[in-house]
Amino acid sequence: MIALVSVLLLAGWATSHPGIEKGRQIFAQSCTQCHGQDGRGNPQWESEVRPVDMTDCGTTAEPTELWESIVRSGGPPHGLSSVMPAFGEAFDKEEVSAVVAYLRTFCTTADRYPAGDLNFRRLLKTGKAFPEAEWVLRLSDGGKGRAREGELELAYENRIGPRFQYEIEAPLRYAAPEGEGRGLGDLTLAAKQVLHFDVPRKEILAASLGVTLPNGSESKGLGNGVWALSPSLAYGRAWGRNLLQATVGAELPTDSSKAPRLATYAIGLSRALGPARSAWTPGVEWVGEVETRTGEHRYGVWLELSKPLNRLGHVIAAAGVQIPVRPRSDPTRLELYLLWDFGDGPFWIGW
Amino acid sequence: MRVHVALVATMLVSGQAQAETSGGGVIKGRVLVRGTPPAPRKVPVSADAQCQALHPQGLEQSDFSVSNGGLADVLVYLKSGVQGSFKAPAEPKVLDQKGCQYSPGLVAIQAGQALTIRNSDQTLHNVHFRPALNKEINVGQPRAGMESSRVFPKPEVLVPIGCDVHPWMRANLAVLSHPFFAVSTAGGAFEIRNVPPGTYEIEARHGKLKPVSAKVDVTGATTPVELTLVIEPGK
């Protein structure tokens, strides 16, 4: 079992921003009328709209690029209130950067939170290192005729504190190969802790541990009838708009005679074709597993594309196809996901 | 106090008078008002220190600028009957924010004509246009002397303008497809020049009152017109 020990590497990126004093001045001149001097909203301001509470450290999950774009372009391009004006003509790029750096200091423990700049676009198979607050609905379908297998999986992920996330995954098989049945598969409960992050380097590392319950019917092939642990590490790094994400882990059933022990890995490369919160993002993943007893190595390549569906960018869809490499006889699979980052707000806002 | 509005249109079209411009006539007249406008209201501006310094006793505001029975800041335009297309003027119109108020309270432009938005105050204003047909615009202007320029491509009467920082600041924009419009001045006077001969529907629009329209025949001379808007109390 992997110990979930946090490495306190305080990046200090926000408070060390060179223009932070300039940002304070700009905020005082141009923002306090609505946002208040303390960033919690000016109680004297007469408006039906209440500004976001910037002291809420949940706001750290938003990337700097998004904050800056909201300051420049106002609320509507991002599906937010039109009461937020555009300041792109009032402030140059450095001034916008400075004021965003300043307003991010309203969360006084911001340095403990992985910044939203490290919240990289989710790939189909490779796990994320960033602690999320989202629902993810996945569809996986492959095989032909009597061998066809289709599964829907609903995952709920929620964040607690700066770096911890828990997760529940529930798979539902809607199309079963011959001899097996449809129904609810084994549930998985998982916990994730960010071990390290570095905002200037755009790097994040997390460890997670999953526990799979033996609730799925063995006779229908919906489960193995054994408990299983699945420890893993997830890493993410960005170079500009290019993203590298990788996971290594294991699946360790309590009874290896009923289910194989596996070493698993996935590595994905993707590139955002524009601002991260709105861009089409094509990607490629190499996903494999090794059975520890026999040494059998299975792997394949995934080609995929993802895109936020709304202006706020908190509802995202992705689609991809698996090309089996080893063995080539594995069926080609199609996978889709639809995710809602509820940490950014209700599903219906931002369209 | 809210204002009840009803409308009575009165139009007086006299005989031909002397033409004042070549190639077209002049529609000249007044926008009259019937009914008693509500007393000006006192708006506290203490939420903004700069506005408070300019108006230490608060800001006295009225939706109606009435003098000699006439109403200023009313759009008068040819609503129908205009033929052809008209190039937008190169000269921009200006909407200023001065003394924590808009100046003018109604600005009229032609579609495609630039509107210069200026902040003359040492405080943050945002100019928020809420059109139905054109694109919504909300520009933050935190510094005195700042100017922004915007073009509204689609005709639209009227577009509400407001400052979300200072909720008492309200104005209207009129965007027209042609140049045959005017904004009434003190006493309700207006003049629309270079109107080609023809029969038109002319309309008077005020942001708080029901519009009134009438038929007008322009025959190449000065055509006098009176349009009467009615303020109904108690609404």
XYZ file of N, CA and C in Angstrom, chain A residues 125-224:
300
model
N -8.102 7.540 -21.012
C -7.649 6.406 -20.213
C -6.669 6.801 -19.106
N -5.778 7.726 -19.387
C -4.744 8.077 -18.413
C -5.356 8.883 -17.278
N -5.068 8.506 -16.066
C -5.651 9.194 -14.925
C -5.100 10.599 -14.753
N -5.877 11.432 -14.060
C -5.453 12.808 -13.785
C -4.777 12.903 -12.428
N -3.845 13.818 -12.331
C -3.197 14.066 -11.043
C -3.928 15.156 -10.255
N -4.625 16.038 -10.934
C -5.278 17.175 -10.282
C -6.514 16.697 -9.521
N -6.711 17.173 -8.296
C -7.902 16.776 -7.548
C -9.140 17.493 -8.086
N -10.134 16.736 -8.456
C -11.280 17.275 -9.182
C -12.541 17.296 -8.329
N -13.505 18.040 -8.825
C -14.862 18.005 -8.285
C -15.761 17.881 -9.499
N -16.019 16.653 -9.934
C -16.757 16.495 -11.178
C -17.463 15.141 -11.272
N -18.445 15.130 -12.154
C -19.108 13.905 -12.573
C -18.566 13.545 -13.952
N -18.295 12.280 -14.146
C -17.834 11.830 -15.458
C -18.668 10.624 -15.872
N -19.272 10.714 -17.042
C -20.020 9.594 -17.604
C -19.229 9.066 -18.789
N -18.858 7.801 -18.716
C -18.051 7.203 -19.792
C -18.862 6.138 -20.502
N -18.653 6.035 -21.779
C -19.236 4.957 -22.561
C -18.106 4.262 -23.286
N -18.101 2.941 -23.190
C -17.065 2.156 -23.871
C -17.757 1.035 -24.619
N -17.454 0.917 -25.887
C -18.136 -0.083 -26.709
C -17.148 -0.670 -27.696
N -17.182 -1.999 -27.837
C -16.273 -2.624 -28.785
C -16.651 -4.059 -29.039
N -16.051 -4.635 -30.070
C -16.359 -5.999 -30.456
C -17.562 -6.054 -31.380
N -17.700 -7.173 -32.015
C -18.797 -7.318 -32.981
C -19.610 -8.565 -32.667
N -20.846 -8.494 -33.097
C -21.701 -9.667 -32.996
C -21.812 -10.176 -31.570
N -21.560 -11.457 -31.392
C -21.734 -12.074 -30.080
C -20.626 -11.680 -29.112
N -19.590 -11.104 -29.633
C -18.465 -10.714 -28.769
C -18.570 -9.258 -28.322
N -19.597 -8.559 -28.767
C -19.701 -7.127 -28.448
C -19.886 -6.914 -26.951
N -19.198 -5.898 -26.442
C -19.303 -5.550 -25.031
C -19.422 -4.030 -24.912
N -20.432 -3.593 -24.181
C -20.628 -2.152 -24.003
C -20.853 -1.810 -22.547
N -20.260 -0.733 -22.108
C -20.348 -0.390 -20.688
C -20.489 1.120 -20.519
N -21.354 1.486 -19.609
C -21.450 2.873 -19.148
C -20.853 2.925 -17.754
N -20.085 3.933 -17.496
C -19.529 4.068 -16.150
C -19.764 5.492 -15.666
N -20.293 5.581 -14.476
C -20.504 6.891 -13.872
C -19.512 7.053 -12.727
N -18.766 8.138 -12.781
C -17.775 8.390 -11.727
C -18.075 9.733 -11.071
N -17.999 9.732 -9.761
C -18.167 10.957 -8.990
C -16.859 11.228 -8.262
N -16.322 12.411 -8.481
C -15.062 12.779 -7.838
C -15.290 14.065 -7.067
N -14.785 14.109 -5.860
C -14.958 15.339 -5.085
C -13.680 15.617 -4.292
N -13.474 16.900 -4.103
C -12.244 17.346 -3.478
C -12.514 17.728 -2.029
N -11.589 17.392 -1.168
C -11.668 17.826 0.223
C -10.342 18.498 0.553
N -10.413 19.732 0.955
C -9.177 20.436 1.308
C -8.342 20.727 0.075
N -7.100 21.102 0.301
C -6.274 21.541 -0.829
C -5.917 20.441 -1.815
N -5.676 19.218 -1.311
C -5.029 18.252 -2.196
C -5.676 16.875 -2.231
N -6.741 16.684 -1.502
C -7.314 15.349 -1.393
C -8.572 15.236 -2.240
N -8.742 14.084 -2.828
C -9.943 13.816 -3.608
C -10.393 12.376 -3.370
N -11.700 12.180 -3.270
C -12.219 10.811 -3.232
C -13.084 10.577 -4.454
N -13.327 9.317 -4.734
C -13.957 8.985 -6.005
C -14.758 7.700 -5.879
N -15.882 7.655 -6.559
C -16.706 6.448 -6.623
C -16.981 6.163 -8.095
N -16.746 4.932 -8.499
C -16.991 4.551 -9.893
C -17.979 3.402 -9.925
N -18.983 3.562 -10.770
C -20.014 2.515 -10.893
C -20.173 2.138 -12.357
N -19.720 0.925 -12.753
C -19.870 0.503 -14.152
C -21.186 -0.256 -14.369
N -21.783 -0.021 -15.503
C -23.031 -0.694 -15.847
C -22.889 -1.254 -17.254
N -22.918 -2.578 -17.355
C -22.745 -3.186 -18.681
C -24.095 -3.301 -19.360
N -24.176 -2.694 -20.538
C -25.453 -2.736 -21.263
C -25.416 -3.709 -22.439
N -24.242 -4.138 -22.826
C -24.133 -5.125 -23.905
C -23.070 -6.130 -23.482
N -23.470 -7.396 -23.380
C -22.560 -8.417 -22.856
C -22.209 -9.423 -23.940
N -20.976 -9.907 -23.903
C -20.621 -10.965 -24.853
C -21.400 -12.240 -24.532
N -21.447 -13.107 -25.500
C -22.213 -14.342 -25.334
C -21.730 -15.094 -24.095
N -22.671 -15.580 -23.323
C -22.327 -16.332 -22.118
C -22.236 -15.493 -20.873
N -22.270 -14.176 -21.032
C -22.223 -13.289 -19.869
C -23.505 -12.466 -19.818
N -23.616 -11.601 -18.845
C -24.861 -10.873 -18.696
C -24.665 -9.387 -18.490
N -25.779 -8.675 -18.563
C -25.758 -7.230 -18.349
C -26.033 -6.912 -16.889
N -25.604 -5.727 -16.466
C -25.897 -5.325 -15.091
C -24.767 -4.518 -14.486
N -24.914 -4.311 -13.188
C -23.949 -3.489 -12.467
C -22.672 -4.276 -12.196
N -21.554 -3.682 -12.516
C -20.281 -4.331 -12.270
C -19.713 -3.964 -10.917
N -18.469 -4.342 -10.696
C -17.827 -4.070 -9.408
C -17.653 -2.563 -9.189
N -18.050 -2.113 -8.027
C -17.870 -0.703 -7.666
C -16.434 -0.463 -7.203
N -15.933 0.707 -7.461
C -14.594 1.070 -6.994
C -14.664 2.367 -6.194
N -14.049 2.342 -5.042
C -13.894 3.548 -4.221
C -12.413 3.905 -4.250
N -12.124 5.165 -4.406
C -10.711 5.544 -4.516
C -10.447 6.858 -3.792
N -9.214 7.021 -3.368
C -8.777 8.267 -2.737
C -7.498 8.719 -3.429
N -7.371 10.014 -3.571
C -6.191 10.562 -4.271
C -5.626 11.713 -3.456
N -4.320 11.789 -3.406
C -3.649 12.881 -2.704
C -2.554 13.446 -3.602
N -2.562 14.740 -3.759
C -1.489 15.373 -4.530
C -0.218 15.368 -3.682
N 0.852 14.831 -4.223
C 2.110 14.732 -3.484
C 3.032 15.915 -3.751
N 2.921 16.433 -4.950
C 3.872 17.477 -5.347
C 3.258 18.282 -6.480
N 3.482 19.585 -6.422
C 3.126 20.385 -7.599
C 4.055 21.570 -7.679
N 4.240 22.038 -8.866
C 5.136 23.160 -9.119
C 4.515 23.979 -10.246
N 3.960 25.117 -9.886
C 3.221 25.892 -10.885
C 4.136 26.459 -11.973
N 5.271 27.064 -11.619
C 6.122 27.579 -12.700
C 6.556 26.487 -13.687
N 6.810 25.283 -13.166
C 7.200 24.181 -14.056
C 5.983 23.489 -14.675
N 4.799 23.865 -14.184
C 3.548 23.256 -14.653
C 3.611 21.741 -14.515
N 3.816 21.310 -13.276
C 4.048 19.897 -13.005
C 3.243 19.497 -11.779
N 2.666 18.317 -11.816
C 1.878 17.847 -10.684
C 1.996 16.325 -10.580
N 2.054 15.829 -9.345
C 2.166 14.399 -9.093
C 1.196 14.030 -7.979
N 0.467 12.949 -8.186
C -0.497 12.505 -7.168
C -0.435 10.994 -7.027
N -0.814 10.533 -5.846
C -0.915 9.097 -5.599
C -2.353 8.767 -5.272
N -2.784 7.612 -5.704
C -4.154 7.219 -5.367
C -4.212 5.746 -5.017
N -5.254 5.418 -4.299
C -5.481 4.033 -3.927
C -6.963 3.738 -4.107
N -7.237 2.712 -4.921
C -8.619 2.310 -5.138
C -8.900 0.969 -4.496
N -10.132 0.800 -4.088
C -10.589 -0.478 -3.557
C -11.788 -0.908 -4.386
N -11.671 -2.088 -5.026
C -12.776 -2.587 -5.841
C -13.558 -3.627 -5.049
N -14.860 -3.422 -5.023
C -15.734 -4.301 -4.245
C -16.155 -5.500 -5.104
N -16.368 -6.654 -4.474
C -16.776 -7.840 -5.247
C -18.290 -7.938 -5.389
N -18.921 -6.852 -5.775
C -20.386 -6.866 -5.819
C -20.940 -7.362 -7.157
N -20.127 -7.331 -8.198
C -20.616 -7.739 -9.513
C -20.834 -9.246 -9.592
N -21.840 -9.642 -10.340
C -22.179 -11.066 -10.469
C -21.065 -11.820 -11.196
N -20.540 -12.851 -10.538
C -19.509 -13.668 -11.183
C -20.098 -14.471 -12.334
N -21.302 -14.977 -12.113
C -21.891 -15.842 -13.140
C -22.168 -15.079 -14.437
N -22.416 -13.788 -14.299
C -22.660 -12.967 -15.488
C -21.383 -12.332 -16.020
N -20.288 -12.607 -15.347
C -19.015 -12.024 -15.793
C -18.891 -10.548 -15.460
N -19.689 -10.087 -14.489
C -19.661 -8.667 -14.124
C -18.661 -8.371 -13.013
N -18.049 -9.395 -12.484
C -17.055 -9.211 -11.438
C -16.306 -10.497 -11.220
N -15.222 -10.391 -10.471
C -14.397 -11.570 -10.217
C -14.684 -12.204 -8.866
